[in-house]
Amino acid sequence: MGRCEKAAKEIRIAAKSQHVVCRFLDLASLDSVTNFAKMINQELPHIDVLINNAGIMKPRPPKATPLTEDGFERQLETNYLGHFLLTNLLMDNLTNGEQPGRIINVTSAAYERGSIDLEDVEKSSLEGEEKLTELYYQSKLANVLFTDALSRKEELKNRITCNCLNPGVVHTNIDRYSSIPLYALSVYLYKPFQWFIMKTPLQGAQTSLYLSTEPTLSKTTGRYFDDCEFVSKTSEICDCELADKLWEASKMWTRLDERHTSVSHDLREGKS
Ligand SMILES: NC(=O)c1ccc[n+]([C@@H]2O[C@H](COP(=O)([O-])OP(=O)(O)OC[C@H]3O[C@@H](n4cnc5c(N)ncnc54)[C@H](OP(=O)(O)O)[C@@H]3O)[C@@H](O)[C@H]2O)c1
């Protein structure tokens, strides 16, 4: 939260606005996501844009356990399942404006190498580095499948847009939970060439900002973007049937209906 406050202060100064606040959220905890959604519902009746950006890569003990407190594989819950729940719990606030609420999922080009077996999302037959890598790819594929399934929901047509993007190779802290910081090592080795081969975080954020603010994209949905450019429809790059199955499994895993009722109940109680 200290780093968040520091960033918020910088944004307040740069934007000359006081309307920048920090709130705690742990996407690796379904209860934390639910509590966060309750708080946001009370504080923020309308949401224009939701950017599902948070992510981790190859977390290892002692920095992180393989499973979360909910018992899910950590990369799947942090990178995808937490966002699935959050987006759905904030849906009323995203759909109550004049313009469709924009939902933006940050994936990676690595989604192409991902595979999902809904009966074995822990990838139990794999081990070590290979397992962690495949689990990261899986979580990034889940971001694309989520984008596709959500953008095809009939009841949300013209009420939300949902797109995903690859930020590119960006010099960030993505591997901070890995005890073997291969990514950091490669960054170190490539340091003299870094500015040629890696984006700065500011550059890496541009496609998210473009999808958030570009007026001509107010109705664009179900698309995959890279470098602020449309690459393809999600329906053309993923298995729509698998996307629907993942949606149903995620509803069950997160106990979405129960949590949605609890969030709505708390909102009514708060208002009365
Ligand atoms: N860097 C790349 O080259 C690259 C390439 C392709 C895709 N991506 C994707 O880009 C996105 C952003 O990653 P990044 O590279 O900017 O890495 P980063 O610097 O490590 O940022 C990741 C963010 O996720 C947050 N986060 C991690 N675990 C969380 C949790 N349990 N609950 C809430 N927030 C959590 C972190 O918050 P704290 O700071 O509070 O921990 C941090 O703000 C990720 O989805 C990643 O998969 C990155």
Tab-separated table of C-alpha atoms and ligand atoms in Angstrom:
chain	number	residue	atom	x	y	z
A	1	MET	CA	0.000	0.000	0.000
A	2	GLY	CA	3.001	2.277	0.626
A	3	ARG	CA	4.106	1.920	-3.008
A	4	CYS	CA	0.519	2.438	-4.119
A	5	GLU	CA	0.241	5.692	-2.119
A	6	LYS	CA	3.539	6.881	-3.594
A	7	ALA	CA	2.288	6.204	-7.145
A	8	ALA	CA	-1.081	7.830	-6.388
A	9	LYS	CA	0.684	10.946	-5.119
A	10	GLU	CA	2.696	11.200	-8.346
A	11	ILE	CA	-0.490	10.822	-10.426
A	12	ARG	CA	-2.357	13.428	-8.348
A	13	ILE	CA	0.444	15.914	-9.021
A	14	ALA	CA	0.802	15.068	-12.734
A	15	ALA	CA	-2.958	15.080	-13.353
A	16	LYS	CA	-3.588	18.051	-11.046
A	17	SER	CA	-6.435	16.041	-9.520
A	18	GLN	CA	-7.267	14.892	-6.002
A	19	HIS	CA	-9.487	12.108	-7.340
A	20	VAL	CA	-6.896	9.355	-7.161
A	21	VAL	CA	-7.225	6.875	-4.302
A	22	CYS	CA	-5.638	3.566	-3.269
A	23	ARG	CA	-7.635	0.574	-2.057
A	24	PHE	CA	-6.340	-2.825	-0.950
A	25	LEU	CA	-7.069	-5.873	-3.109
A	26	ASP	CA	-5.544	-9.355	-3.103
A	27	LEU	CA	-6.556	-11.098	-6.313
A	28	ALA	CA	-5.210	-14.377	-4.924
A	29	SER	CA	-8.016	-14.404	-2.353
A	30	LEU	CA	-11.665	-14.724	-3.403
A	31	ASP	CA	-12.781	-13.223	-0.078
A	32	SER	CA	-10.507	-10.227	-0.596
A	33	VAL	CA	-11.953	-9.723	-4.101
A	34	THR	CA	-15.490	-9.926	-2.705
A	35	ASN	CA	-14.741	-7.427	0.080
A	36	PHE	CA	-13.068	-5.091	-2.407
A	37	ALA	CA	-16.121	-5.263	-4.703
A	38	LYS	CA	-18.405	-4.451	-1.750
A	39	MET	CA	-16.278	-1.411	-0.898
A	40	ILE	CA	-16.130	-0.205	-4.532
A	41	ASN	CA	-19.890	-0.681	-4.951
A	42	GLN	CA	-20.462	1.629	-1.986
A	43	GLU	CA	-17.886	4.218	-3.035
A	44	LEU	CA	-18.163	4.222	-6.805
A	45	PRO	CA	-21.693	3.807	-8.211
A	46	HIS	CA	-20.419	3.958	-11.806
A	47	ILE	CA	-17.265	2.583	-13.447
A	48	ASP	CA	-16.146	3.634	-16.948
A	49	VAL	CA	-13.091	1.405	-17.328
A	50	LEU	CA	-11.781	-1.695	-15.572
A	51	ILE	CA	-8.229	-2.752	-16.461
A	52	ASN	CA	-7.451	-6.279	-15.303
A	53	ASN	CA	-3.679	-5.892	-15.308
A	54	ALA	CA	-2.305	-7.598	-12.190
A	55	GLY	CA	-0.169	-10.648	-12.718
A	56	ILE	CA	2.621	-12.827	-11.384
A	57	MET	CA	4.992	-15.158	-13.182
A	58	LYS	CA	6.400	-18.468	-11.950
A	59	PRO	CA	5.969	-17.970	-8.179
A	60	ARG	CA	8.143	-20.275	-6.070
A	61	PRO	CA	8.623	-21.086	-2.386
A	62	PRO	CA	9.738	-19.499	-0.139
A	63	LYS	CA	8.362	-16.343	-1.789
A	64	ALA	CA	4.990	-17.863	-2.622
A	65	THR	CA	3.228	-21.180	-2.128
A	66	PRO	CA	2.030	-23.093	-5.224
A	67	LEU	CA	-1.587	-22.909	-4.033
A	68	THR	CA	-3.542	-19.902	-2.749
A	69	GLU	CA	-5.550	-19.793	0.476
A	70	ASP	CA	-8.553	-20.872	-1.644
A	71	GLY	CA	-6.657	-23.963	-2.816
A	72	PHE	CA	-6.264	-22.866	-6.447
A	73	GLU	CA	-3.033	-22.873	-8.422
A	74	ARG	CA	-1.537	-19.452	-7.679
A	75	GLN	CA	-0.934	-18.135	-11.215
A	76	LEU	CA	-4.412	-19.174	-12.345
A	77	GLU	CA	-6.133	-17.428	-9.440
A	78	THR	CA	-3.976	-14.258	-9.432
A	79	ASN	CA	-3.771	-13.763	-13.186
A	80	TYR	CA	-7.251	-14.923	-14.143
A	81	LEU	CA	-9.768	-16.229	-11.577
A	82	GLY	CA	-9.555	-13.186	-9.272
A	83	HIS	CA	-10.181	-10.934	-12.289
A	84	PHE	CA	-13.082	-13.109	-13.437
A	85	LEU	CA	-14.748	-12.704	-10.034
A	86	LEU	CA	-13.945	-8.997	-9.707
A	87	THR	CA	-15.294	-8.155	-13.173
A	88	ASN	CA	-18.537	-10.001	-12.548
A	89	LEU	CA	-19.045	-8.455	-9.105
A	90	LEU	CA	-18.558	-4.960	-10.579
A	91	MET	CA	-20.774	-5.607	-13.617
A	92	ASP	CA	-23.731	-3.491	-12.383
A	93	ASN	CA	-21.426	-0.468	-12.046
A	94	LEU	CA	-19.904	-1.078	-15.492
A	95	THR	CA	-23.275	-1.296	-17.246
A	96	ASN	CA	-25.151	1.660	-15.734
A	97	GLY	CA	-23.618	4.473	-17.808
A	98	GLU	CA	-24.515	6.088	-21.120
A	99	GLN	CA	-21.517	4.442	-22.789
A	100	PRO	CA	-20.676	0.730	-22.469
A	101	GLY	CA	-18.233	0.073	-19.615
A	102	ARG	CA	-14.818	-0.900	-20.976
A	103	ILE	CA	-13.235	-4.088	-19.617
A	104	ILE	CA	-9.604	-4.569	-20.586
A	105	ASN	CA	-7.704	-7.780	-19.894
A	106	VAL	CA	-3.916	-7.718	-19.995
A	107	THR	CA	-2.704	-10.995	-21.442
A	108	SER	CA	0.592	-11.849	-23.166
A	109	ALA	CA	1.756	-13.163	-26.528
A	110	ALA	CA	2.548	-16.277	-24.462
A	111	TYR	CA	-1.177	-17.141	-24.493
A	112	GLU	CA	-0.475	-18.812	-27.860
A	113	ARG	CA	1.607	-21.461	-26.122
A	114	GLY	CA	-1.035	-22.031	-23.421
A	115	SER	CA	-3.336	-25.015	-22.999
A	116	ILE	CA	-6.134	-25.683	-20.515
A	117	ASP	CA	-7.431	-29.030	-19.336
A	118	LEU	CA	-10.351	-28.108	-17.062
A	119	GLU	CA	-9.985	-31.440	-15.271
A	120	ASP	CA	-6.344	-30.682	-14.405
A	121	VAL	CA	-5.634	-26.934	-14.159
A	122	GLU	CA	-2.710	-27.731	-11.789
A	123	LYS	CA	-0.936	-29.538	-14.663
A	124	SER	CA	-0.130	-32.358	-12.271
A	125	SER	CA	1.920	-34.401	-14.752
A	126	LEU	CA	4.524	-31.625	-15.091
A	127	GLU	CA	7.292	-30.565	-12.710
A	128	GLY	CA	9.720	-27.751	-11.942
A	129	GLU	CA	10.435	-24.942	-14.388
A	130	GLU	CA	8.378	-26.538	-17.163
A	131	LYS	CA	5.315	-26.736	-14.909
A	132	LEU	CA	5.591	-23.103	-13.758
A	133	THR	CA	6.057	-21.919	-17.344
A	134	GLU	CA	3.054	-23.886	-18.618
A	135	LEU	CA	0.941	-22.605	-15.721
A	136	TYR	CA	1.840	-19.006	-16.661
A	137	TYR	CA	0.899	-19.675	-20.315
A	138	GLN	CA	-2.352	-21.271	-19.138
A	139	SER	CA	-3.280	-18.200	-17.088
A	140	LYS	CA	-2.609	-15.904	-20.046
A	141	LEU	CA	-4.710	-18.104	-22.348
A	142	ALA	CA	-7.467	-17.910	-19.716
A	143	ASN	CA	-7.369	-14.077	-20.064
A	144	VAL	CA	-8.092	-14.406	-23.808
A	145	LEU	CA	-10.812	-17.035	-23.319
A	146	PHE	CA	-12.423	-14.836	-20.636
A	147	THR	CA	-12.392	-11.863	-23.048
A	148	ASP	CA	-14.017	-13.963	-25.731
A	149	ALA	CA	-16.743	-15.476	-23.524
A	150	LEU	CA	-17.611	-12.139	-21.895
A	151	SER	CA	-17.768	-10.252	-25.196
A	152	ARG	CA	-20.255	-12.827	-26.542
A	153	LYS	CA	-22.727	-12.572	-23.614
A	154	GLU	CA	-26.062	-11.603	-25.234
A	155	GLU	CA	-27.395	-9.912	-22.090
A	156	LEU	CA	-24.356	-7.591	-22.000
A	157	LYS	CA	-24.421	-6.614	-25.697
A	158	ASN	CA	-24.018	-2.803	-26.066
A	159	ARG	CA	-23.665	-2.514	-22.280
A	160	ILE	CA	-19.982	-3.431	-21.993
A	161	THR	CA	-17.029	-3.896	-24.287
A	162	CYS	CA	-14.315	-6.410	-23.480
A	163	ASN	CA	-10.920	-6.548	-25.184
A	164	CYS	CA	-7.510	-7.965	-24.389
A	165	LEU	CA	-3.962	-6.942	-25.181
A	166	ASN	CA	-0.339	-7.927	-25.204
A	167	PRO	CA	1.754	-5.196	-23.510
A	168	GLY	CA	4.949	-6.474	-25.172
A	169	VAL	CA	8.201	-7.302	-23.385
A	170	VAL	CA	8.365	-4.746	-20.605
A	171	HIS	CA	11.049	-4.040	-18.006
A	172	THR	CA	8.992	-4.615	-14.815
A	173	ASN	CA	8.934	-6.693	-11.599
A	174	ILE	CA	6.851	-9.501	-13.077
A	175	ASP	CA	9.087	-12.266	-11.706
A	176	ARG	CA	9.368	-10.950	-8.158
A	177	TYR	CA	7.848	-14.110	-6.666
A	178	SER	CA	10.284	-16.352	-8.481
A	179	SER	CA	13.291	-17.376	-6.366
A	180	ILE	CA	15.308	-17.898	-9.557
A	181	PRO	CA	14.873	-14.520	-11.219
A	182	LEU	CA	15.600	-15.698	-14.767
A	183	TYR	CA	13.766	-12.753	-16.177
A	184	ALA	CA	15.755	-10.347	-13.988
A	185	LEU	CA	18.956	-12.125	-14.987
A	186	SER	CA	18.141	-11.767	-18.659
A	187	VAL	CA	17.328	-8.117	-18.053
A	188	TYR	CA	20.754	-7.721	-16.402
A	189	LEU	CA	22.576	-9.496	-19.234
A	190	TYR	CA	20.722	-7.494	-21.833
A	191	LYS	CA	21.035	-4.251	-19.886
A	192	PRO	CA	23.277	-2.508	-22.444
A	193	PHE	CA	20.657	-3.274	-25.130
A	194	GLN	CA	17.617	-2.965	-22.874
A	195	TRP	CA	16.289	0.228	-24.414
A	196	PHE	CA	16.287	-1.415	-27.832
A	197	ILE	CA	14.630	-4.691	-26.918
A	198	MET	CA	12.374	-3.950	-23.927
A	199	LYS	CA	9.656	-1.409	-23.365
A	200	THR	CA	9.653	0.895	-20.372
A	201	PRO	CA	6.603	0.505	-18.092
A	202	LEU	CA	5.232	3.755	-19.581
A	203	GLN	CA	5.533	2.304	-23.084
A	204	GLY	CA	4.116	-1.031	-21.914
A	205	ALA	CA	1.022	0.742	-20.576
A	206	GLN	CA	0.180	2.481	-23.858
A	207	THR	CA	-2.125	-0.195	-25.332
A	208	SER	CA	-4.090	-0.370	-22.043
A	209	LEU	CA	-4.453	3.426	-22.120
A	210	TYR	CA	-5.406	3.383	-25.791
A	211	LEU	CA	-8.166	0.813	-25.159
A	212	SER	CA	-9.342	2.822	-22.127
A	213	THR	CA	-9.600	6.212	-23.791
A	214	GLU	CA	-9.780	6.023	-27.604
A	215	PRO	CA	-13.243	7.404	-28.558
A	216	THR	CA	-13.496	5.338	-31.751
A	217	LEU	CA	-13.275	2.127	-29.690
A	218	SER	CA	-16.395	2.798	-27.623
A	219	LYS	CA	-18.212	-0.135	-29.268
A	220	THR	CA	-15.250	-2.344	-30.149
A	221	THR	CA	-15.393	-5.669	-28.336
A	222	GLY	CA	-13.970	-9.209	-28.453
A	223	ARG	CA	-10.641	-8.097	-29.918
A	224	TYR	CA	-6.967	-8.774	-29.239
A	225	PHE	CA	-4.596	-5.779	-29.507
A	226	ASP	CA	-0.828	-5.334	-29.609
A	227	ASP	CA	1.090	-2.044	-29.834
A	228	CYS	CA	-2.182	-0.078	-29.963
A	229	GLU	CA	-3.228	-2.013	-33.040
A	230	PHE	CA	-6.024	-4.473	-33.657
A	231	VAL	CA	-4.551	-7.923	-34.306
A	232	SER	CA	-7.520	-10.306	-34.408
A	233	LYS	CA	-10.942	-11.158	-33.061
A	234	THR	CA	-10.691	-13.367	-29.979
A	235	SER	CA	-13.139	-15.784	-31.627
A	236	GLU	CA	-10.545	-16.335	-34.366
A	237	ILE	CA	-7.638	-17.027	-32.023
A	238	CYS	CA	-9.306	-19.159	-29.371
A	239	ASP	CA	-11.615	-22.098	-28.924
A	240	CYS	CA	-15.036	-20.522	-28.154
A	241	GLU	CA	-16.391	-23.784	-26.794
A	242	LEU	CA	-13.495	-23.999	-24.331
A	243	ALA	CA	-14.072	-20.324	-23.438
A	244	ASP	CA	-17.689	-21.100	-22.498
A	245	LYS	CA	-16.651	-24.154	-20.499
A	246	LEU	CA	-14.007	-22.135	-18.627
A	247	TRP	CA	-16.667	-19.509	-17.862
A	248	GLU	CA	-18.993	-22.117	-16.353
A	249	ALA	CA	-16.165	-23.735	-14.376
A	250	SER	CA	-15.037	-20.316	-13.083
A	251	LYS	CA	-18.590	-19.497	-11.945
A	252	MET	CA	-18.595	-22.706	-9.943
A	253	TRP	CA	-15.019	-22.355	-8.597
A	254	THR	CA	-15.641	-18.792	-7.365
A	255	ARG	CA	-19.228	-19.463	-6.175
A	256	LEU	CA	-20.105	-16.402	-8.213
A	257	ASP	CA	-23.882	-16.396	-7.696
A	258	GLU	CA	-23.550	-16.628	-3.906
A	259	ARG	CA	-20.919	-13.864	-3.790
A	260	HIS	CA	-22.972	-11.667	-6.145
A	261	THR	CA	-25.987	-11.987	-3.840
A	262	SER	CA	-23.821	-11.083	-0.844
A	263	VAL	CA	-22.402	-7.980	-2.606
A	264	SER	CA	-25.888	-6.823	-3.715
A	265	HIS	CA	-27.289	-7.424	-0.214
A	266	ASP	CA	-24.552	-5.335	1.410
A	267	LEU	CA	-25.165	-2.530	-1.101
A	268	ARG	CA	-28.904	-2.462	-0.297
A	269	GLU	CA	-28.166	-2.489	3.455
A	270	GLY	CA	-25.659	0.342	2.990
A	271	LYS	CA	-28.185	2.457	1.102
A	272	SER	CA	-31.115	1.886	3.477
B	1	LIG	N1	6.482	-7.483	-18.212
B	1	LIG	C1	6.285	-8.115	-19.346
B	1	LIG	O1	7.198	-8.248	-20.196
B	1	LIG	C2	4.923	-8.681	-19.684
B	1	LIG	C3	4.755	-9.337	-20.912
B	1	LIG	C4	3.501	-9.831	-21.241
B	1	LIG	C5	2.447	-9.672	-20.367
B	1	LIG	N2	2.631	-9.061	-19.174
B	1	LIG	C6	1.475	-8.914	-18.276
B	1	LIG	O2	1.378	-7.576	-17.842
B	1	LIG	C7	0.679	-7.522	-16.599
B	1	LIG	C8	1.410	-6.581	-15.656
B	1	LIG	O3	2.650	-7.163	-15.296
B	1	LIG	P1	3.988	-6.315	-15.118
B	1	LIG	O4	4.955	-6.815	-16.120
B	1	LIG	O5	3.677	-4.862	-15.076
B	1	LIG	O6	4.491	-6.852	-13.706
B	1	LIG	P2	4.634	-6.103	-12.292
B	1	LIG	O7	5.494	-4.903	-12.414
B	1	LIG	O8	5.075	-7.157	-11.320
B	1	LIG	O9	3.162	-5.670	-11.979
B	1	LIG	C9	2.207	-6.632	-11.604
B	1	LIG	C10	1.146	-5.977	-10.774
B	1	LIG	O10	0.271	-7.020	-10.323
B	1	LIG	C11	0.003	-6.783	-8.962
B	1	LIG	N3	-0.301	-8.030	-8.261
B	1	LIG	C12	0.442	-9.159	-8.184
B	1	LIG	N4	-0.183	-10.064	-7.412
B	1	LIG	C13	-1.326	-9.489	-6.980
B	1	LIG	C14	-2.386	-9.906	-6.146
B	1	LIG	N5	-2.398	-11.114	-5.565
B	1	LIG	N6	-3.401	-9.048	-5.896
B	1	LIG	C15	-3.405	-7.820	-6.451
B	1	LIG	N7	-2.438	-7.359	-7.263
B	1	LIG	C16	-1.398	-8.187	-7.513
B	1	LIG	C17	1.265	-6.161	-8.390
B	1	LIG	O11	0.911	-5.451	-7.222
B	1	LIG	P3	2.000	-5.217	-6.051
B	1	LIG	O12	2.970	-4.274	-6.629
B	1	LIG	O13	1.186	-4.665	-4.943
B	1	LIG	O14	2.562	-6.569	-5.762
B	1	LIG	C18	1.693	-5.251	-9.538
B	1	LIG	O15	1.056	-4.007	-9.436
B	1	LIG	C19	0.577	-8.969	-16.108
B	1	LIG	O16	-0.731	-9.436	-16.347
B	1	LIG	C20	1.573	-9.725	-17.004
B	1	LIG	O17	1.212	-11.081	-17.191
B	1	LIG	C21	3.860	-8.545	-18.814
